[in-house]
Coordinates of C-alpha atoms and ligand atoms in Angstrom, one line a residue:
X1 CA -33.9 -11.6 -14.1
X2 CA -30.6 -10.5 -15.3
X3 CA -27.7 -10.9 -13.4
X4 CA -26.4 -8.0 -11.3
X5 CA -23.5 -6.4 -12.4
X6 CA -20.3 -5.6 -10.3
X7 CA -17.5 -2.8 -11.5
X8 CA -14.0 -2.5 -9.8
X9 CA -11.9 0.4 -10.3
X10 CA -8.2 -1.2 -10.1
X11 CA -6.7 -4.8 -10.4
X12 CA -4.1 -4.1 -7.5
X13 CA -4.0 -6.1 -3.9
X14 CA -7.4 -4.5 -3.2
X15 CA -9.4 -5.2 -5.8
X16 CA -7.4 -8.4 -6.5
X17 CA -8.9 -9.5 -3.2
X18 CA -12.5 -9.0 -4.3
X19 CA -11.7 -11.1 -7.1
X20 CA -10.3 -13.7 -5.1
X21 CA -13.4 -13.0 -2.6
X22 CA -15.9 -13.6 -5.4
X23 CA -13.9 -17.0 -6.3
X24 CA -14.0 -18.1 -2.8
X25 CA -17.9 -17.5 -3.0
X26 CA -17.7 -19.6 -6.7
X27 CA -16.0 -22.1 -5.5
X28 CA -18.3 -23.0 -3.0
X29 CA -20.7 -23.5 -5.0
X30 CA -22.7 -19.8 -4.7
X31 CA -23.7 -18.3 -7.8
X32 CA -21.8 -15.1 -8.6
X33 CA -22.3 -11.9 -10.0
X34 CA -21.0 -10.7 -13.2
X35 CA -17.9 -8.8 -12.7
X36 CA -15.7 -6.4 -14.6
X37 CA -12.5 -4.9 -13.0
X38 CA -10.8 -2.2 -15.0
X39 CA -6.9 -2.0 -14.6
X40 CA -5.3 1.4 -16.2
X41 CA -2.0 -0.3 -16.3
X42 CA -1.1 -3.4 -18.9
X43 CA -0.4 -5.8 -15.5
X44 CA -2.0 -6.7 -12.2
X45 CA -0.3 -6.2 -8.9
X46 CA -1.1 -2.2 -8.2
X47 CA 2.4 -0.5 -6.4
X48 CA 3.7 -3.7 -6.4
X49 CA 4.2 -4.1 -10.5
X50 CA 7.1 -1.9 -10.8
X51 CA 7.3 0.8 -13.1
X52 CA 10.3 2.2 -14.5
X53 CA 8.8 5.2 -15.7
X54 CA 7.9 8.5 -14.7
X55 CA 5.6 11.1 -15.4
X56 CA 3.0 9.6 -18.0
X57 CA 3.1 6.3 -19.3
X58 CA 3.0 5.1 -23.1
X59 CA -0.4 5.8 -23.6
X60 CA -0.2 9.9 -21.2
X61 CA -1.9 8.7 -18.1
X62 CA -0.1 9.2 -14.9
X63 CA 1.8 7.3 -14.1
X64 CA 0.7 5.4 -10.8
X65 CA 3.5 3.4 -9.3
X66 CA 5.4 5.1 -6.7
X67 CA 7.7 1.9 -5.9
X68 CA 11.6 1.7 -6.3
X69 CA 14.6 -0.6 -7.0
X70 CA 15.7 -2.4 -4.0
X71 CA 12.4 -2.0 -2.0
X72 CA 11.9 -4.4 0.6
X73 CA 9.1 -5.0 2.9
X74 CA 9.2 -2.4 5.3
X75 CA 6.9 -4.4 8.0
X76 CA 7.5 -8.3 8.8
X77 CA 5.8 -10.1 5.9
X78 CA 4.0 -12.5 8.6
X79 CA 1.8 -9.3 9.7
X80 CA 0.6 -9.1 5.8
X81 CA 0.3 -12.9 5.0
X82 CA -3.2 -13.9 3.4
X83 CA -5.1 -16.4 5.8
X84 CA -6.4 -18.3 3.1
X85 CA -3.1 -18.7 1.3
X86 CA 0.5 -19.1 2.9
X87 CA 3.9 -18.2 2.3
X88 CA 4.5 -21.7 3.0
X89 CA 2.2 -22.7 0.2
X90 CA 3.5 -20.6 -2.1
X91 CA 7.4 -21.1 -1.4
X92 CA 7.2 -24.6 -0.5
X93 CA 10.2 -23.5 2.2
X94 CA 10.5 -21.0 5.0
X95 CA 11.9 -17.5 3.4
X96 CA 13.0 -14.4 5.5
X97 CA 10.5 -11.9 7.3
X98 CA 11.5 -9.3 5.1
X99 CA 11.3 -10.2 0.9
X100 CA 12.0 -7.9 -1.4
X101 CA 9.2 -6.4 -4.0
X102 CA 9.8 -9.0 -6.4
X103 CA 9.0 -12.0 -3.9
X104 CA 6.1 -10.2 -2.6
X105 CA 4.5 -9.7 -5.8
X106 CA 5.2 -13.1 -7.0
X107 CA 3.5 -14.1 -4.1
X108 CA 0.6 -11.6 -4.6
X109 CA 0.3 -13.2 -7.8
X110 CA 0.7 -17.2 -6.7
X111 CA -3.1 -16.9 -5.3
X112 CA -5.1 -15.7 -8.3
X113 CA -2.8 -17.0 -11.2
X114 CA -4.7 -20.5 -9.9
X115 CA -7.8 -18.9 -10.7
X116 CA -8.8 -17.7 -13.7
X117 CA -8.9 -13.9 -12.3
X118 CA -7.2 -12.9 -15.2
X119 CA -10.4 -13.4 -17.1
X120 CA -12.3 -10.5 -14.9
X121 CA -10.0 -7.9 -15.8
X122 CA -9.6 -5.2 -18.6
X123 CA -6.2 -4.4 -18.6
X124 CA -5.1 -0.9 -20.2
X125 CA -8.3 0.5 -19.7
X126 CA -9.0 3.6 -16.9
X127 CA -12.1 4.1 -15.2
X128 CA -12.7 8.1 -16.5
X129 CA -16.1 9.1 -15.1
X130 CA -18.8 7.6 -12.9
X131 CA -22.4 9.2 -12.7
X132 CA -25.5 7.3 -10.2
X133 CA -28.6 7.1 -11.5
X134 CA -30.9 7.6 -8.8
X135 CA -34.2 6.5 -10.4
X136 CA -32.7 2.8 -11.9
X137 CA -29.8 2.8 -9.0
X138 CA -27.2 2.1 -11.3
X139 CA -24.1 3.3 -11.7
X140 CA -23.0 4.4 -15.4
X141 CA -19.2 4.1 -15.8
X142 CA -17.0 5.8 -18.4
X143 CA -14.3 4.3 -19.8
X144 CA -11.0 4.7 -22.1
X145 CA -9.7 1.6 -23.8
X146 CA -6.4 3.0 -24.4
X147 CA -5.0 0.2 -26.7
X148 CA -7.0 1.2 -29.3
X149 CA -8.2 4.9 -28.1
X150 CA -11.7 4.1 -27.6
X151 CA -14.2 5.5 -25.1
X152 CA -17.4 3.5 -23.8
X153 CA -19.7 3.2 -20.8
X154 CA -21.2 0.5 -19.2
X155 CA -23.5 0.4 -16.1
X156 CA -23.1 -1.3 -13.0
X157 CA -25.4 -2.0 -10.1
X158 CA -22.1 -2.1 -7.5
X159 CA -19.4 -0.7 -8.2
X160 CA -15.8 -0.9 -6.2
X161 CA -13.3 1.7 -5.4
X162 CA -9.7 0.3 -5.5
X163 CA -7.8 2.6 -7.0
X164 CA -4.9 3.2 -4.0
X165 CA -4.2 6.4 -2.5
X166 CA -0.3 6.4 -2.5
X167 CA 0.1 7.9 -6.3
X168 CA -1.0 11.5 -6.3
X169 CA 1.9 13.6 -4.5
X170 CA 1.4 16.0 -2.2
X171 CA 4.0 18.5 -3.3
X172 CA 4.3 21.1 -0.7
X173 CA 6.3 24.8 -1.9
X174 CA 8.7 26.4 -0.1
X175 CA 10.4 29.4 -0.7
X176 CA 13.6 30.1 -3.2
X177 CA 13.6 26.2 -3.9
X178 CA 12.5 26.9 -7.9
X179 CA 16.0 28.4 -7.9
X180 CA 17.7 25.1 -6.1
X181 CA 20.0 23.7 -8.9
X182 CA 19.6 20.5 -8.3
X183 CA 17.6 18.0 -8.5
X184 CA 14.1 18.1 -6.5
X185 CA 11.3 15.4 -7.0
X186 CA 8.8 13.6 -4.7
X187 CA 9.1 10.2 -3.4
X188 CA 6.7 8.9 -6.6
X189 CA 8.9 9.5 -8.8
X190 CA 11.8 8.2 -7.0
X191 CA 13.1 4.8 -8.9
X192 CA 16.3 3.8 -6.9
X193 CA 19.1 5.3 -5.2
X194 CA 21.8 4.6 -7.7
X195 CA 21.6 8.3 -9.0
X196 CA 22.1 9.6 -5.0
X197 CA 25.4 8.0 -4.6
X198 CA 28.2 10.0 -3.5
X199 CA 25.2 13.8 -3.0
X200 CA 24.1 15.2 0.2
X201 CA 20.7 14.5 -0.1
X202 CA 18.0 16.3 1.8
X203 CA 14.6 14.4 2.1
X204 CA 11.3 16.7 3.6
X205 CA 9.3 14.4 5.3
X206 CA 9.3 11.9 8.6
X207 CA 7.5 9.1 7.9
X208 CA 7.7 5.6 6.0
X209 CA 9.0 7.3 2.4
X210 CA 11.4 9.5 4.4
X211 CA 12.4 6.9 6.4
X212 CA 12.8 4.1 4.2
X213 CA 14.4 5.9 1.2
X214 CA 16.6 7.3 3.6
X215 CA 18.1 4.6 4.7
X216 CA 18.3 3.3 1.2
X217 CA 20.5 6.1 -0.4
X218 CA 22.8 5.7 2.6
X219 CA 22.9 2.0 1.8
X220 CA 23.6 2.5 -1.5
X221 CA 26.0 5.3 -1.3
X222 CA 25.0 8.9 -0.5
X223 CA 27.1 10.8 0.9
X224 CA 24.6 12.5 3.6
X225 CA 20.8 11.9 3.9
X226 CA 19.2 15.1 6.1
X227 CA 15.2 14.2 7.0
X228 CA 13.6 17.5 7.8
X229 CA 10.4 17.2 10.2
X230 CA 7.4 19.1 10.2
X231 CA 5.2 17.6 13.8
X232 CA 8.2 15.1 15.0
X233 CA 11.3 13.8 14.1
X234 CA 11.2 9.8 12.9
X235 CA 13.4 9.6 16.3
X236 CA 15.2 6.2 15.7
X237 CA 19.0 5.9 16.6
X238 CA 20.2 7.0 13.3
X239 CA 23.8 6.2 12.3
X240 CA 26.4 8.6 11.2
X241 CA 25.6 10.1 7.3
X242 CA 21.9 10.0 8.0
X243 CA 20.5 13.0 10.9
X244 CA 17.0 14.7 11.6
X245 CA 16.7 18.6 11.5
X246 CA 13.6 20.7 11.9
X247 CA 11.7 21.9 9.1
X248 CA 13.0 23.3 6.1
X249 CA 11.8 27.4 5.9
X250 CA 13.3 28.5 2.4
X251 CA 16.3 27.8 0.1
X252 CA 18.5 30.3 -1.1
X253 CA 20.2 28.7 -4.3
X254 CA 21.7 25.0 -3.1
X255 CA 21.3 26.4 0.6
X256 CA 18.4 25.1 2.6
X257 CA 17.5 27.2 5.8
X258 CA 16.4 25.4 9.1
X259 CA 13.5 26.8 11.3
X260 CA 16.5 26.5 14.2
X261 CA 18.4 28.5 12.4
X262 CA 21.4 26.3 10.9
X263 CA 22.0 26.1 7.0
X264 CA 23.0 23.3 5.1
X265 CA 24.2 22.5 1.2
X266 CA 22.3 19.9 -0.8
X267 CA 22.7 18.5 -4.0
X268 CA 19.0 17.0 -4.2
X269 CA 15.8 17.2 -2.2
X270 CA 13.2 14.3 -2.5
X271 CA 9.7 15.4 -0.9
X272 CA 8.9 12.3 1.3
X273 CA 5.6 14.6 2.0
X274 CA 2.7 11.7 1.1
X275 CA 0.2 11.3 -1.1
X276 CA -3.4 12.7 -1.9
X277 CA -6.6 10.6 -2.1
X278 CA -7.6 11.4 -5.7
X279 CA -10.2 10.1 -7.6
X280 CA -10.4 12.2 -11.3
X281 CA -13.0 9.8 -12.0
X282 CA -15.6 10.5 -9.0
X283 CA -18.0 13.5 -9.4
X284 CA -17.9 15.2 -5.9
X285 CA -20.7 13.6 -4.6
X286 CA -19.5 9.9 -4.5
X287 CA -15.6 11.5 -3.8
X288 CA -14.1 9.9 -0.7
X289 CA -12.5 13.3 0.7
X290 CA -9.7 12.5 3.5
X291 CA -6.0 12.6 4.4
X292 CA -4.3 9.5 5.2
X293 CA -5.9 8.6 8.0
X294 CA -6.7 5.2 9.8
X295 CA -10.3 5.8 9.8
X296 CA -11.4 7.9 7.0
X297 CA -14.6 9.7 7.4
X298 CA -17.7 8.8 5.4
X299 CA -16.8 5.5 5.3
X300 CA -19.4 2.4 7.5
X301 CA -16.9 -0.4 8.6
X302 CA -14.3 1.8 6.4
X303 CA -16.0 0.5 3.2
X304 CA -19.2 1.3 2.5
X305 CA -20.0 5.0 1.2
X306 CA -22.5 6.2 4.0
X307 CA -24.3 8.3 1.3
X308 CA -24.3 5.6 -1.0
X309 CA -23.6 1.7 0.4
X310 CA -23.3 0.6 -3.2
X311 CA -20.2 2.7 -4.1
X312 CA -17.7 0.7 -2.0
X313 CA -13.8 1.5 -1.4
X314 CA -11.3 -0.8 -0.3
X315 CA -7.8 -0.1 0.9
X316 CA -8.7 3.5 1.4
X317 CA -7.1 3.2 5.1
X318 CA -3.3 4.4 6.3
X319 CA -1.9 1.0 6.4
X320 CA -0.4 -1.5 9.1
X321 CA -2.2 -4.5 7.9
X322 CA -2.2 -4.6 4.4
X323 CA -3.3 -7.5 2.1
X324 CA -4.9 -9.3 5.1
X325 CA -6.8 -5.7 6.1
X326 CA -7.5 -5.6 2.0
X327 CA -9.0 -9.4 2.2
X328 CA -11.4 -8.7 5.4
X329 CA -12.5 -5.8 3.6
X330 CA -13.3 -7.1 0.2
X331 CA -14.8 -10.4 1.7
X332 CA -17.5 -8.3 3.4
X333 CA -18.3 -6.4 0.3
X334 CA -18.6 -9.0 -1.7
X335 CA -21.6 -10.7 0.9
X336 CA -23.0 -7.4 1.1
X337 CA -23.1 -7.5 -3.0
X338 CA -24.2 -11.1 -2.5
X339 CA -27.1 -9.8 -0.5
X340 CA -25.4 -11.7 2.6
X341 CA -24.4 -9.2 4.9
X342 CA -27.3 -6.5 5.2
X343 CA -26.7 -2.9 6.6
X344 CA -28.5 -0.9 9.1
X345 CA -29.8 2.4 8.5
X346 CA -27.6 5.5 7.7
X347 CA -28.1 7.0 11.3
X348 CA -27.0 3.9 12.5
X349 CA -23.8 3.9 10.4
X350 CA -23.5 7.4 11.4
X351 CA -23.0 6.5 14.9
X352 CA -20.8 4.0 14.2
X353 CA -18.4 6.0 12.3
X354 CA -18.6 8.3 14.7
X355 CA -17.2 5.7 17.7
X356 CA -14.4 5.0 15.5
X357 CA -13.5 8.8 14.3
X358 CA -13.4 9.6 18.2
X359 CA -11.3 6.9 19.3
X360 CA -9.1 7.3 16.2
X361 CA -8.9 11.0 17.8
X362 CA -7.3 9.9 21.3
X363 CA -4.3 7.7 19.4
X364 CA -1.2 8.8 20.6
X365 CA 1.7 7.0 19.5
X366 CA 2.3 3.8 17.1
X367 CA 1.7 1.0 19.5
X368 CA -1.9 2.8 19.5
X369 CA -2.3 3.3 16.2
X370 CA -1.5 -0.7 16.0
X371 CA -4.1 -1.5 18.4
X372 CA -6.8 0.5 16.8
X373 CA -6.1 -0.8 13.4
X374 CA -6.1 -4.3 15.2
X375 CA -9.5 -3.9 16.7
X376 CA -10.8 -2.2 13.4
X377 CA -9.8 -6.1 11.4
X378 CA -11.6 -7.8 14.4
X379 CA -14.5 -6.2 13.8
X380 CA -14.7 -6.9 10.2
X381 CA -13.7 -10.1 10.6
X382 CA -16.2 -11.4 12.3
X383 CA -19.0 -10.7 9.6
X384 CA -17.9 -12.7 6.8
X385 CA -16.6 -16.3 6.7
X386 CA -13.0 -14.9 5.7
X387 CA -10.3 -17.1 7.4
X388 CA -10.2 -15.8 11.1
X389 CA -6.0 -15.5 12.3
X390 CA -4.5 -14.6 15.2
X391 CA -4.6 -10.8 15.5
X392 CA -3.4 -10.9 18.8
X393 CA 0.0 -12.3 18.0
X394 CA 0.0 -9.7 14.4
X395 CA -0.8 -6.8 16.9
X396 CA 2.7 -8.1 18.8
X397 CA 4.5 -8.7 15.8
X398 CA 3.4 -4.9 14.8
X399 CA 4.9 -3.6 18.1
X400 CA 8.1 -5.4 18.0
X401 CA 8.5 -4.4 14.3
X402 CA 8.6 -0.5 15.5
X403 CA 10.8 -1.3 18.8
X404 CA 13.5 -3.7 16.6
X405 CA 13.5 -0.3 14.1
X406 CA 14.3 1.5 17.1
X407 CA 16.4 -0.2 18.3
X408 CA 18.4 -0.5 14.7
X409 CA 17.3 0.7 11.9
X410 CA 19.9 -0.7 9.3
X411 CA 19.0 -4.1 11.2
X412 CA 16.1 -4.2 11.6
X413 CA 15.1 -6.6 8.8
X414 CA 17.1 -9.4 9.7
X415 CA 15.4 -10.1 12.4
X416 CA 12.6 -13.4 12.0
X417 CA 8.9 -13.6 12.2
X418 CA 6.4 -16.9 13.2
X419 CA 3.5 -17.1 11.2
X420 CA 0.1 -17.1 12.7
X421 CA -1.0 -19.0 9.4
X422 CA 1.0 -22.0 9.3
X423 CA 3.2 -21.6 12.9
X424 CA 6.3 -21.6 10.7
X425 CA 8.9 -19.7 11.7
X426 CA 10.9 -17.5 8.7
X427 CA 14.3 -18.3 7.6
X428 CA 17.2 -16.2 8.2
X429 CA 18.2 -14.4 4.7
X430 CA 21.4 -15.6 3.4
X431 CA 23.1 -12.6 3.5
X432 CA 22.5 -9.4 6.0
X433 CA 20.4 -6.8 4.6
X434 CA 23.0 -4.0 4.5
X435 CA 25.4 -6.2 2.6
X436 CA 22.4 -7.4 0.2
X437 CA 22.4 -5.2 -2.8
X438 CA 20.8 -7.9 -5.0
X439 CA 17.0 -7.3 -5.0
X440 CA 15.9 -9.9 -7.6
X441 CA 14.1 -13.0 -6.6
X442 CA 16.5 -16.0 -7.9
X443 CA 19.1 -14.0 -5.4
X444 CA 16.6 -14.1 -3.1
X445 CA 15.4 -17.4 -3.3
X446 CA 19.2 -18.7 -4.2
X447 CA 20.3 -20.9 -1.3
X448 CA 24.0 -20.8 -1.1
X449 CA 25.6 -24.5 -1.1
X450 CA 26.7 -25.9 2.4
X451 CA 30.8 -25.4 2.1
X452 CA 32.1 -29.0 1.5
X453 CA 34.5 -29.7 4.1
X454 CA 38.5 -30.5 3.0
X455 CA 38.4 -33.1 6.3
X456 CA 39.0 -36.3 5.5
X457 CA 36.7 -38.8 7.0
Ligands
FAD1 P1 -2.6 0.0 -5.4 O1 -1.6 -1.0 -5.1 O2 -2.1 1.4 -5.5 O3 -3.4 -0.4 -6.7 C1 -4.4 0.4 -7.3 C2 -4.6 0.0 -8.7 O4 -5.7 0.8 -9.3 C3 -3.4 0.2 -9.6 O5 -3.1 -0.9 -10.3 C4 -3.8 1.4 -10.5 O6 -3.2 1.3 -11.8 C5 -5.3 1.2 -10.6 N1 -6.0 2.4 -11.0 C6 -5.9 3.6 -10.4 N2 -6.8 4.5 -10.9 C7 -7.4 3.8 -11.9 C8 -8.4 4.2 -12.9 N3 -8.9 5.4 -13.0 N4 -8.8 3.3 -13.8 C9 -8.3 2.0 -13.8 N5 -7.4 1.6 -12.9 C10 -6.9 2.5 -12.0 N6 2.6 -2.2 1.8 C11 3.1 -3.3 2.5 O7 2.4 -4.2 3.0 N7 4.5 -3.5 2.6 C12 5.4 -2.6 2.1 O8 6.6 -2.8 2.2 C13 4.8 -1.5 1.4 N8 5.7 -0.6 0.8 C14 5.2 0.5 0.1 C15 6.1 1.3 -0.5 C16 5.6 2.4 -1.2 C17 6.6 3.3 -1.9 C18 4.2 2.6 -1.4 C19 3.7 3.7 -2.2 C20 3.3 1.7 -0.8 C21 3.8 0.7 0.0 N9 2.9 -0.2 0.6 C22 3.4 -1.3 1.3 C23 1.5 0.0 0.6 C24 0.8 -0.5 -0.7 O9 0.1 0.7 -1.2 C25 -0.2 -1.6 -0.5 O10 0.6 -2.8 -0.1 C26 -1.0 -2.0 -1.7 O11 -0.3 -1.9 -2.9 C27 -2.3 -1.2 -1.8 O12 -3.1 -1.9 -2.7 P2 -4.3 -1.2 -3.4 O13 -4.9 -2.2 -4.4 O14 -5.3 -0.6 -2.5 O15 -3.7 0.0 -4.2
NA7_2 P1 2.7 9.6 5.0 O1 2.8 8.5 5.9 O2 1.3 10.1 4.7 O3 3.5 10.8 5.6 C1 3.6 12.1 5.0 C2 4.8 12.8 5.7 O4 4.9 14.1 5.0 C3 4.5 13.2 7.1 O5 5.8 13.0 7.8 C4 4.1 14.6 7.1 O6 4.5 15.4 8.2 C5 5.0 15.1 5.9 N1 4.4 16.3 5.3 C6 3.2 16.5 4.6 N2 3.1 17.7 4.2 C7 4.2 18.4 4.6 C8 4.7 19.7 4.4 N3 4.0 20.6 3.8 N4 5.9 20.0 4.9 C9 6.6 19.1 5.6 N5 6.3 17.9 5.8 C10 5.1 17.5 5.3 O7 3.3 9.3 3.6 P2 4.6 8.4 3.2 O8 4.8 8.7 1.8 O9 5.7 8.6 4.1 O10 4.0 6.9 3.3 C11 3.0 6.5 2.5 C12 3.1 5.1 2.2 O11 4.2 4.9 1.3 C13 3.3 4.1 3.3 O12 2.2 3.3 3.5 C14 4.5 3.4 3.0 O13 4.3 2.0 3.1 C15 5.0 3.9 1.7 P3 3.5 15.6 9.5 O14 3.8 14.5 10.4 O15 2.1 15.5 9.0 O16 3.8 16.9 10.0

């Protein structure tokens, strides 16, 4: 019999992780699969390999990173950390709770580059049409080698979703801004705040883009940052140069209009308005169709397609946990795929989806949404041999993250971390974040000599 065939859409953290699942499996001795992972861009890593460009890249796909200069983890790096590999391991010394994007992906990167992962994946090559058949049950996928302008299909008896969902923007209109003179993009196409210094910026939006490249362009210069809500203000302590107004209800010229009536000048306007769940490639059918959401519908233990187990998405979830959620995920799918982990019927799944859409429902405020998320890992968890950790103590971590920002929200990434990994606790940074303009990792990583003392002994 011929070996069963696996397709994943996407070599970023979440289909990284099935690789790394499927390794796991390997290296234990179980055979495997074949496996094919398709990666539209030329590198691995998903947001985290940095794009400079905008618009379409050197082959006229879109592009998909919607990461900056000087991004730095914007939740303590110990609620993310894989439980089957370390910080510790990696770094071979305690770092700060709070690395920039180049640490991070190096890290991201230190797990599989001992593998030969690389091997699994066609780079430069997007996923551009998917059709099931329902008589053979296999999946035919279409896709463009872009190197050398080529099309092909191949067929696949699994095939995984892992394509992200924070690259399409939602890009909402308001009136008179197509005559505002300045600048106006959305927070994908934002690569840095250099360009900001010294304008009054006005950012539409009140959640982790507004927030965070908010407080970027003040650190790096703006002269004002405005956040306009829609629902509720961010509400942190915000320090003088950055404020929260209501929402935005037309421009006349470089004049924005407030719903509370007050007017304001801007010299830019960055949409921090979030992303759409896109998937060109899906015909409507197998199309995963939600906002960003921490339980998106349709989906049985937010992987399997209910209508469909074998079309499986990972990462598809508004995010707490992140690589550790992505890990759980893909370490379930790949013993379903393995023939492992059997599912019940689709009434059954049903049901259960429905528990979780109900309680996801009642959430109130971010401590909830922690908890939910929290119990959402521990159930996944459980059903696969991936590395069990101590959510308990992540959940806390989580909570204390959103009282420190708070409390501070230019300080709140000094503050340390213990990992529930290794029971390390992180290093303080050398230098405070506000003072630390230098995102690269060998400034990162530098460790300033101890100051020889003049004293003679
Ligand atoms: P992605 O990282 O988006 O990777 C998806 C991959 O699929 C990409 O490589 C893409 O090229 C590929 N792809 C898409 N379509 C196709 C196709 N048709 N064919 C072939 N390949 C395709 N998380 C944190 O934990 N900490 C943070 O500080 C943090 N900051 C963030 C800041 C920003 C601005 C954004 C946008 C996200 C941030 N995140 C952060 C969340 C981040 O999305 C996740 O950490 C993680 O990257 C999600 O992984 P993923 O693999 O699901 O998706
Ligand atoms: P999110 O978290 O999905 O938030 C989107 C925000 O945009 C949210 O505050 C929305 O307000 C607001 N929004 C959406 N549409 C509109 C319109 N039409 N008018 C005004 N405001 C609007 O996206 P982010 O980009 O902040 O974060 C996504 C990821 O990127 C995240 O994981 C980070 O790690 C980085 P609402 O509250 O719905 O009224």
């Amino acid at each position: 019999m011929s070996k069963k065939r696996i397709g994943i859409i996407g070599a970023g953290p979440s289909g990284l992780a099935q690789l790394r699942a499927f390794e796991s499996a390997r290296k234990k001795g179980e055979e495997i699969p074949e496996i094919v992972c398709f990666e539209k861009q030329s590198n691995w890593g998903g947001m985290w390999n940095y794009s400079w460009r905008t618009g379409v890249g050197k082959y006229g796909e879109p592009i998909h990173g919607s990461m900056y200069k000087y991004l730095w983890s914007n939740g303590p790096k110990e609620c993310l950390e894989f439980s089957d590999y370390s910080f510790d391991e990696h770094f071979e010394k305690p770092i700060s709770s709070y690395p920039p994007r180049p640490v991070l992906f190096d890290y991201i990167q230190g797990r599989i580059k001992r593998d030969n992962v690389r091997d699994y994946i066609r780079f430069d090559t997007t996923a551009r049409w998917v059709s099931f058949d329902e008589k053979t049950k296999k999946f035919t996928l279409v896709l463009d080698d872009l190197k050398n302008d080529k099309t092909y299909s191949e067929e696949f008896d699994y095939l995984v979703v892992a394509s992200g969902h924070f690259s399409t923007p939602n890009m909402p209109y308001f009136k008179g801004i197509e005559n505002f003179p300045g600048n106006v993009i959305h927070a994908h196409d934002f690569r840095g705040a250099d360009q900001f210094k010294d304008q009054e910026l006005l950012l539409i939006g009140s959640s982790y883009s507004a927030e965070d490249i908010g407080v970027q362009c003040h650190k790096h210069g703006a002269k004002s940052v405005t956040l306009s809500y829609r629902t509720n203000p961010i509400g942190v302590k915000w320090p003088d140069g950055i404020e929260e107004m209501p929402l935005v209800t037309h421009f006349e010229e470089d004049i924005a209009h407030f719903k509370d009536g007050r007017t304001k000048r801007f010299d830019a306007v960055i949409m921090c308005t979030g992303y759409q769940h896109k998937f060109p490639f899906l015909p409507d059918e197998m199309r995963l169709k939600t906002k960003n959401n921490l339980y998106p519908d349709n989906l049985y233990k937010g992987i399997f397609f209910n209508d469909l187990p074998q079309l499986i998405y990972l990462g598809m979830q508004d995010q707490y946990y992140t690589f550790n959620m992505f890990d759980t995920q893909a370490w379930l799918a790949r013993d379903y795929m393995l023939g492992k982990f059997e599912l019940p019927d689709k009434r059954t799944r049903r049901g259960d989806i429905n528990v979780w859409l109900q309680r996801n429902e009642s959430l109130k405020d971010g401590h909830d949404h922690v908890d939910f998320q929290s119990d959402y890992i521990r159930d996944i968890i459980k059903l696969s041999d991936y590395p069990d950790f101590n959510i308990d103590k992540v959940a806390e971590m989580f909570k204390e993250w959103l009282n420190d920002k708070e409390e501070n929200i230019l300080t709140y990434r000094d503050k340390t971390y213990r990992s529930v990994v290794t029971g390390t606790m992180a290093a303080e940074h050398h230098t405070e974040w506000m003072d630390e303009m230098d995102d690269s990792k060998e400034r990162y990583l530098f460790e300033p000599e101890e100051e020889e003392s003049d004293d003679v002994k």
